[in-house]
Coordinates of C-alpha atoms in Angstrom, one line a residue:
Chain A
M25 CA 0.1 0.0 0.1
K26 CA 2.9 2.2 1.0
K27 CA 4.7 1.5 -2.5
V28 CA 1.4 2.5 -4.4
F29 CA 1.3 5.5 -2.6
L30 CA 4.6 6.7 -3.0
T31 CA 4.4 5.7 -6.6
S32 CA 1.4 7.9 -7.2
L33 CA 3.0 10.6 -5.5
F34 CA 6.1 10.4 -7.8
A35 CA 3.8 10.1 -11.1
A36 CA 2.0 13.0 -9.7
F37 CA 5.2 15.0 -9.0
F38 CA 6.7 14.4 -12.4
M39 CA 3.2 14.9 -14.0
T40 CA 3.3 18.3 -12.6
A41 CA 6.7 18.8 -13.6
Q42 CA 5.7 18.0 -17.2
I43 CA 2.9 20.1 -17.3
A44 CA 5.4 22.9 -15.9
K45 CA 7.6 22.3 -18.6
A46 CA 4.8 21.8 -21.3
D47 CA 2.8 25.0 -20.7
V48 CA 5.4 27.2 -22.3
D49 CA 5.1 27.8 -26.0
A50 CA 8.8 27.0 -26.7
K51 CA 8.2 27.7 -30.6
G52 CA 6.7 31.3 -29.8
A53 CA 9.5 32.3 -27.4
E54 CA 11.9 31.4 -29.9
E55 CA 10.2 33.5 -32.5
F56 CA 10.0 36.4 -29.7
V57 CA 13.8 36.4 -29.6
H58 CA 14.1 35.8 -33.3
N59 CA 12.3 39.2 -33.9
M60 CA 13.7 41.1 -31.1
T61 CA 17.5 40.4 -32.5
N62 CA 16.4 40.9 -35.7
E63 CA 14.7 44.3 -34.8
G64 CA 17.9 44.8 -33.1
I65 CA 20.2 44.4 -35.8
E66 CA 18.4 45.8 -38.6
Q67 CA 16.3 48.9 -36.9
I68 CA 19.1 49.6 -34.9
I69 CA 22.6 48.6 -35.5
N70 CA 22.6 48.7 -39.0
A71 CA 19.9 51.4 -39.7
N72 CA 21.1 54.8 -41.2
V73 CA 20.0 57.0 -38.5
S74 CA 21.7 59.3 -36.2
Q75 CA 23.1 57.9 -33.1
A76 CA 20.4 59.6 -30.8
E77 CA 17.7 58.0 -32.9
K78 CA 19.4 54.6 -32.2
Q79 CA 19.7 55.1 -28.5
Q80 CA 16.0 56.3 -28.6
R81 CA 14.9 53.1 -30.5
F82 CA 17.6 50.6 -28.5
K83 CA 15.8 52.1 -24.9
K84 CA 12.5 51.3 -26.3
L85 CA 13.0 47.9 -27.5
F86 CA 15.1 46.7 -24.6
N87 CA 11.9 48.1 -22.4
E88 CA 9.8 46.1 -24.1
A89 CA 11.9 42.9 -24.5
L90 CA 13.0 42.6 -20.8
D91 CA 11.0 42.3 -17.9
L92 CA 13.1 44.9 -15.5
D93 CA 10.7 44.7 -12.8
F94 CA 11.0 41.1 -12.4
I95 CA 14.6 41.0 -13.0
G96 CA 15.3 43.8 -10.3
K97 CA 13.2 42.0 -7.7
Y98 CA 15.4 39.0 -8.3
V99 CA 18.8 40.8 -8.1
L100 CA 17.7 42.4 -4.7
G101 CA 17.6 38.6 -3.3
R102 CA 16.6 38.6 0.2
Y103 CA 16.7 42.2 0.8
W104 CA 13.4 42.5 -1.7
R105 CA 11.6 41.1 1.4
T106 CA 12.9 43.6 4.1
A107 CA 12.9 46.6 1.4
T108 CA 10.3 49.3 2.2
P109 CA 7.7 49.5 -0.9
E110 CA 9.5 53.2 -1.6
Q111 CA 12.7 51.2 -1.7
R112 CA 11.5 48.8 -3.9
K113 CA 10.1 51.3 -6.6
E114 CA 13.3 53.5 -6.5
F115 CA 15.6 50.4 -6.7
I116 CA 13.6 48.9 -9.7
N117 CA 13.3 52.5 -11.4
T118 CA 17.3 53.0 -10.8
Y119 CA 18.0 49.6 -12.1
R120 CA 16.0 49.6 -14.9
E121 CA 17.5 53.4 -16.0
L122 CA 21.1 52.2 -15.3
N123 CA 20.7 48.8 -17.4
T124 CA 19.1 51.0 -20.3
K125 CA 22.0 53.7 -20.3
V126 CA 24.9 50.7 -20.0
W127 CA 23.5 48.5 -22.5
S128 CA 22.4 51.6 -25.1
E129 CA 26.1 52.4 -24.9
R130 CA 27.4 48.8 -25.5
F131 CA 25.0 47.6 -28.5
D132 CA 27.3 48.7 -31.3
E133 CA 29.8 46.1 -30.2
F134 CA 26.9 44.0 -32.1
K135 CA 28.2 45.3 -35.5
G136 CA 28.3 42.9 -38.1
K137 CA 27.2 39.9 -35.7
N138 CA 24.6 37.6 -36.1
F139 CA 22.4 35.6 -34.0
V140 CA 22.3 31.7 -35.0
F141 CA 19.1 30.1 -33.3
K142 CA 19.7 26.6 -32.1
G143 CA 16.5 25.6 -30.7
T144 CA 15.1 25.6 -27.2
T145 CA 15.6 23.7 -23.5
P146 CA 12.9 23.2 -21.1
S147 CA 13.7 25.2 -17.9
N148 CA 12.6 23.5 -14.4
S149 CA 10.5 26.5 -13.4
A150 CA 6.9 26.9 -14.7
G151 CA 6.3 29.1 -17.8
Q152 CA 9.8 29.5 -18.8
V153 CA 12.1 28.2 -21.2
F154 CA 15.8 28.9 -22.7
V155 CA 16.3 30.0 -26.3
N156 CA 19.6 28.7 -27.5
T157 CA 21.8 31.1 -29.8
I158 CA 25.2 31.3 -30.8
V159 CA 27.0 34.0 -32.3
P160 CA 29.8 33.4 -35.0
M161 CA 32.9 35.0 -34.0
D162 CA 35.7 36.5 -36.4
Q163 CA 38.2 33.9 -34.6
G164 CA 37.6 30.7 -32.7
E165 CA 34.7 29.3 -31.6
P166 CA 31.4 30.9 -31.3
A167 CA 30.3 32.4 -28.4
T168 CA 26.9 30.9 -26.8
V169 CA 24.2 33.4 -26.1
V170 CA 21.1 31.7 -23.9
W171 CA 17.8 33.8 -23.3
R172 CA 15.6 32.9 -20.6
V173 CA 12.2 33.7 -21.7
K174 CA 9.1 33.8 -19.3
Q175 CA 5.8 33.5 -20.7
D176 CA 2.5 35.2 -19.3
G177 CA -0.3 34.3 -21.6
N178 CA 0.5 35.4 -24.9
T179 CA 3.1 37.8 -23.9
F180 CA 7.0 37.0 -23.7
K181 CA 9.6 38.8 -21.8
I182 CA 13.3 37.9 -21.3
I183 CA 14.4 37.4 -17.7
D184 CA 17.7 36.4 -17.9
I185 CA 20.9 36.4 -20.7
I186 CA 23.2 33.5 -20.2
I187 CA 26.7 34.5 -22.0
E188 CA 29.4 31.8 -22.2
K189 CA 27.4 30.0 -19.4
V190 CA 27.4 33.4 -17.0
S191 CA 24.0 34.5 -16.0
L192 CA 23.8 38.4 -16.2
T193 CA 20.9 38.3 -13.1
M194 CA 22.9 36.1 -11.2
A195 CA 26.1 38.3 -11.4
N196 CA 24.1 41.3 -10.5
R197 CA 22.6 39.5 -8.1
N198 CA 25.7 38.6 -6.2
E199 CA 27.3 41.9 -6.7
Y200 CA 24.3 43.8 -5.2
T201 CA 23.6 41.4 -2.3
A202 CA 27.2 41.5 -1.3
F203 CA 27.4 45.2 -1.3
I204 CA 24.1 45.6 0.8
K205 CA 25.6 43.0 3.1
N206 CA 29.2 45.0 3.4
N207 CA 27.2 48.3 3.8
G208 CA 25.0 46.4 7.2
G209 CA 22.1 45.9 5.3
N210 CA 21.3 49.4 4.0
I211 CA 19.5 49.2 0.6
D212 CA 19.5 53.1 0.4
A213 CA 23.4 52.7 -0.1
L214 CA 23.0 50.4 -2.8
I215 CA 20.4 52.7 -4.7
A216 CA 22.5 55.6 -3.9
N217 CA 25.7 54.2 -5.3
L218 CA 23.9 53.0 -8.4
K219 CA 22.5 56.3 -9.1
T220 CA 26.0 58.0 -9.3
K221 CA 26.6 55.6 -12.3
L222 CA 23.8 57.4 -14.0
K223 CA 25.6 60.5 -14.3
Chain B
M17 CA 43.1 37.4 -28.6
L18 CA 40.0 38.3 -27.4
N19 CA 37.1 38.8 -29.8
K20 CA 35.1 42.0 -30.4
L21 CA 31.7 40.9 -29.4
G22 CA 31.1 43.0 -26.3
L23 CA 28.8 40.8 -24.2
C24 CA 31.1 37.6 -24.5
V25 CA 34.1 39.6 -23.7
Y26 CA 32.4 41.3 -20.9
I27 CA 31.7 38.3 -19.0
S28 CA 34.2 36.0 -20.1
A29 CA 37.3 38.4 -20.3
F30 CA 38.3 37.2 -16.6
A31 CA 38.4 34.1 -17.2
L32 CA 40.5 33.9 -20.5
M33 CA 42.7 36.5 -18.7
T34 CA 43.9 34.0 -16.3
A35 CA 44.7 30.5 -18.2
S36 CA 43.1 27.9 -20.3
C37 CA 39.3 27.5 -20.0
S38 CA 38.4 24.7 -17.7
S39 CA 36.5 22.0 -18.3
T40 CA 35.3 20.5 -15.0
S41 CA 34.2 22.2 -11.6
S42 CA 31.7 21.9 -9.2
H43 CA 32.1 24.8 -6.3
N44 CA 29.4 27.1 -5.1
E45 CA 30.0 30.7 -4.7
S46 CA 31.2 30.7 -1.0
D47 CA 34.3 32.3 -0.4
G48 CA 36.1 31.4 2.6
L49 CA 39.1 33.5 1.7
E50 CA 37.3 36.8 1.1
S51 CA 39.3 39.1 3.3
Y52 CA 42.9 37.5 1.9
N53 CA 41.0 37.5 -1.8
R54 CA 40.0 41.1 -1.5
A55 CA 43.3 42.3 -0.2
V56 CA 45.2 40.8 -3.1
Y57 CA 42.4 42.2 -5.7
K58 CA 43.1 45.7 -4.3
F59 CA 46.8 45.0 -5.0
N60 CA 46.0 43.7 -8.4
N61 CA 43.7 46.9 -8.9
Q62 CA 46.7 49.1 -8.1
F63 CA 49.3 46.9 -10.1
Y64 CA 46.8 47.3 -13.2
K65 CA 46.2 50.9 -12.5
Y66 CA 50.0 51.9 -12.6
V67 CA 51.5 49.3 -14.5
M68 CA 49.6 47.2 -16.6
K69 CA 47.1 50.0 -18.0
P70 CA 50.0 52.6 -18.8
V71 CA 52.2 50.0 -20.6
S72 CA 49.2 48.4 -22.5
K73 CA 47.9 52.1 -23.8
G74 CA 51.3 52.6 -24.9
Y75 CA 51.6 49.3 -26.9
R76 CA 48.1 50.1 -28.5
H77 CA 49.2 53.9 -29.4
I78 CA 52.3 52.3 -31.4
T79 CA 50.6 49.5 -33.2
T80 CA 47.2 49.4 -35.5
P81 CA 44.5 46.8 -34.6
T82 CA 45.5 44.5 -37.4
A83 CA 48.9 44.6 -36.4
R84 CA 47.8 43.7 -32.6
E85 CA 45.6 41.0 -34.4
H86 CA 48.7 39.6 -36.1
I87 CA 50.8 39.8 -32.9
G88 CA 47.9 38.1 -30.8
N89 CA 48.0 35.2 -33.4
A90 CA 51.5 34.5 -33.2
F91 CA 51.4 34.6 -28.8
S92 CA 48.6 32.1 -29.4
N93 CA 50.5 29.9 -32.0
V94 CA 53.3 29.6 -29.6
K95 CA 50.7 27.6 -27.2
E96 CA 49.5 25.0 -29.3
P97 CA 52.1 22.4 -28.5
I98 CA 50.9 22.9 -25.0
Y99 CA 47.1 22.2 -26.2
A100 CA 48.7 18.9 -28.0
V101 CA 50.7 17.9 -24.8
N102 CA 47.5 18.2 -22.8
H103 CA 45.0 16.9 -25.5
L104 CA 47.3 13.8 -25.5
L105 CA 47.2 13.5 -21.6
Q106 CA 43.3 13.8 -21.8
G107 CA 43.1 10.9 -24.2
E108 CA 42.3 13.1 -27.2
V109 CA 44.6 12.0 -29.7
V110 CA 43.0 13.4 -32.6
E111 CA 42.8 16.8 -31.1
S112 CA 46.4 16.5 -30.2
G113 CA 47.1 15.9 -33.9
K114 CA 45.1 18.8 -35.1
D115 CA 47.0 21.2 -32.7
L116 CA 50.3 20.1 -33.9
A117 CA 49.4 20.4 -37.5
R118 CA 48.1 23.9 -36.5
F119 CA 51.1 24.9 -35.2
A120 CA 53.2 23.6 -38.2
V121 CA 51.1 25.0 -40.8
N122 CA 50.5 28.6 -39.0
T123 CA 54.2 28.5 -38.1
T124 CA 55.2 28.2 -41.6
L125 CA 52.4 29.4 -43.8
G126 CA 51.2 31.6 -41.3
I127 CA 54.7 33.2 -41.0
A128 CA 56.0 32.7 -37.7
G129 CA 51.9 32.2 -36.3
T130 CA 50.9 35.7 -37.1
Y131 CA 48.2 34.6 -39.7
D132 CA 45.8 31.7 -38.4
V133 CA 46.0 29.9 -41.8
A134 CA 45.1 26.5 -40.6
G135 CA 42.0 28.1 -38.8
K136 CA 40.7 30.2 -41.8
G137 CA 41.9 27.9 -44.8
W138 CA 42.5 24.4 -43.1
N139 CA 39.5 23.9 -41.4
L140 CA 41.5 23.6 -38.4
P141 CA 39.9 25.7 -35.7
K142 CA 41.8 26.2 -32.4
N143 CA 40.8 24.1 -29.7
K144 CA 42.4 25.4 -26.4
T145 CA 43.1 23.6 -23.4
G146 CA 45.7 23.4 -20.9
F147 CA 46.9 21.1 -17.6
D148 CA 43.8 22.6 -15.7
D149 CA 41.5 20.9 -18.1
T150 CA 43.9 17.6 -17.8
L151 CA 43.7 17.8 -14.0
A152 CA 39.7 18.1 -14.2
T153 CA 39.6 14.9 -16.6
W154 CA 41.8 13.0 -14.1
G155 CA 38.9 13.8 -11.5
M156 CA 41.2 16.5 -9.4
P157 CA 38.5 18.8 -7.7
D158 CA 38.5 22.4 -8.2
G159 CA 39.1 23.8 -5.0
P160 CA 37.9 27.2 -3.3
F161 CA 38.2 30.6 -5.2
I162 CA 41.2 32.2 -4.7
M163 CA 42.6 35.6 -6.1
L164 CA 46.1 35.6 -7.4
P165 CA 48.6 38.1 -7.2
F166 CA 49.2 39.6 -10.5
V167 CA 47.2 37.0 -12.6
G168 CA 43.9 37.8 -11.0
P169 CA 40.6 34.8 -10.4
S170 CA 41.9 31.6 -10.0
T171 CA 41.5 28.3 -8.0
P172 CA 44.0 25.6 -6.7
R173 CA 43.5 23.6 -9.6
A174 CA 43.7 26.1 -12.4
T175 CA 46.7 27.3 -10.7
A176 CA 48.3 24.2 -10.7
G177 CA 47.2 24.3 -14.6
L178 CA 48.9 27.6 -14.9
V179 CA 52.0 26.9 -13.3
A180 CA 52.2 23.3 -15.4
D181 CA 51.3 25.1 -18.9
S182 CA 54.4 27.7 -18.1
F183 CA 56.8 24.9 -17.9
A184 CA 55.5 23.1 -21.1
N185 CA 55.8 26.2 -22.9
P186 CA 57.9 26.1 -25.9
V187 CA 59.4 29.1 -25.5
Y188 CA 60.6 27.9 -22.2
W189 CA 61.9 24.9 -23.4
A190 CA 63.8 26.5 -25.9
T191 CA 65.7 28.7 -23.4
A192 CA 66.1 26.6 -20.4
N193 CA 69.3 25.1 -21.0
D194 CA 70.8 28.7 -21.2
A195 CA 70.2 31.0 -18.2
N196 CA 71.6 34.0 -19.9
I197 CA 69.5 33.3 -23.2
H198 CA 66.4 32.1 -20.8
D199 CA 66.6 35.6 -18.7
K200 CA 66.7 37.4 -22.1
V201 CA 64.0 35.7 -23.7
Y202 CA 61.4 34.0 -21.7
Y203 CA 61.0 36.5 -19.1
P204 CA 60.4 39.4 -21.6
Y205 CA 58.3 37.1 -23.8
V206 CA 56.0 36.3 -20.5
A207 CA 55.8 40.1 -20.0
A208 CA 54.8 40.9 -23.4
N209 CA 52.2 38.1 -23.6
A210 CA 50.6 39.5 -20.6
V211 CA 50.4 42.8 -22.1
V212 CA 49.1 41.5 -25.4
V213 CA 46.3 39.8 -23.4
Y214 CA 45.6 42.9 -21.1
E215 CA 45.3 45.1 -24.1
S216 CA 42.7 43.2 -25.7
G217 CA 40.4 43.0 -22.4
M218 CA 41.2 46.5 -21.2
D219 CA 38.5 48.6 -22.3
V220 CA 35.6 46.1 -21.3
L221 CA 37.2 45.4 -17.8
D222 CA 37.0 49.1 -17.5
D223 CA 33.6 49.6 -18.8
L224 CA 32.6 46.5 -16.1
E225 CA 34.3 48.3 -13.3
R226 CA 33.1 51.6 -14.1
N227 CA 29.4 50.3 -13.8
S228 CA 29.9 47.9 -11.0
V229 CA 29.1 48.5 -7.1
D230 CA 31.1 45.6 -6.1
F231 CA 33.8 44.5 -9.0
Y232 CA 35.6 42.0 -6.9
T233 CA 32.3 40.1 -6.4
T234 CA 31.3 40.9 -10.2
M235 CA 34.8 39.1 -11.2
K236 CA 34.3 36.0 -8.9
S237 CA 30.8 35.3 -9.7
A238 CA 31.7 35.5 -13.4
Y239 CA 34.6 33.6 -13.1
I240 CA 32.6 30.7 -11.1
Q241 CA 29.7 30.7 -13.1
N242 CA 31.9 29.9 -16.1
R243 CA 33.9 27.4 -14.9
N244 CA 30.7 25.7 -13.4
G245 CA 29.0 26.1 -16.5
K246 CA 31.7 24.6 -18.7
A247 CA 31.6 21.4 -16.4
S248 CA 28.1 20.5 -17.3
D249 CA 26.8 20.4 -21.0
D250 CA 23.3 21.2 -20.3
T251 CA 21.4 24.1 -18.4
V252 CA 21.8 22.8 -14.8
S253 CA 24.3 25.7 -14.4
Y254 CA 21.9 28.4 -14.6
D255 CA 18.5 27.1 -14.5
F256 CA 18.1 28.3 -11.2
G257 CA 14.6 29.0 -9.7
M258 CA 14.1 33.1 -10.2
D259 CA 11.3 33.3 -7.5
D260 CA 13.7 32.4 -4.7
E261 CA 14.3 35.4 -2.5
E262 CA 16.8 33.6 0.0
E263 CA 19.7 31.8 -1.8
D264 CA 21.8 34.5 -2.6
Y265 CA 25.6 35.7 -1.4

């Protein structure tokens, strides 16, 4: 009896896990990343417009494609729970502004590059999937860039970018939580430091 | 040479600047040596700021991007026999042969390795490895994260690999019998190689540092994630739960 119960439990668990993986439209997620990278390359990087216009277009695309509210909450780690509503709002806004600024200054690095899509890999998290791409390099092996995509209804959003196996959100989380920890748990100190980088 | 793709370089620069790419590792990001590591990191920062950066800027000033690419190729070519030996030690006989073929082709037709003829025309792409990978293949654990003076992020196994690879370097062997020649050739070679590598990653490191609130942790996180990721071929290393607020540094 006990064996039957355990077997049923395991079966239920694995069925739930399968449902969690199957609830994502992997093809749709891949198409979303494909369209986003295409737009980035054609409408921004290779477009014959001023640098200011390029930066405007990039900011719009970046904010539409990434779920910076979700990422911002994740990178604050356990300090999200202890943060006041005002601190949360202030942090998310600053994090959004900083990322938009930093990446709008970096996107030209992609000039002459293209993404080759290599299918998707399921995630253990419900409603999420990894879209695998490689970027051929002038020399040596291509760079791997994996996009972690979250589906909410018919909407897709990027919640992590993994480059050469390095998760950018995890790197941010480690950095920010270490900073807060080394500043006596002061979240405002982190926000103030991030703001200095916006200038 | 590091490639120009910003994203890749931003993250993997640290790992590339230390030694060969590792393949097997399984530690988390706990940092038992943090106070020592941070002290070494501060020292390294001063060394980069006052020695490596000015020298690298000087090197950049007197060379063109094309010249730097060819110089980088030549330095990289010298390391092909190290890859060959280590592929052999890992039981990768075919790969070892390819490394030697690359070395032969690039040293001759590639004019002392300045052109990657083997990679572009002979379909023999570079396949870096080192004694760190060999030790991993033999089952040696990685050990804790350590910051090495002058070198940067490392682990005990990566350090052992770095030392062994320096002894396996053809320039070391070619000059080992004559102390006078060794001093005049090998050490300048090591210094020049460091400048060539540092120059190629200098801008992205500066950019990363400028936008970081704790650059030591950023370097450590990227280095460890990169090593852990290479130890597994699937998504295990980065498929962590993103709803979890507790599991952090």
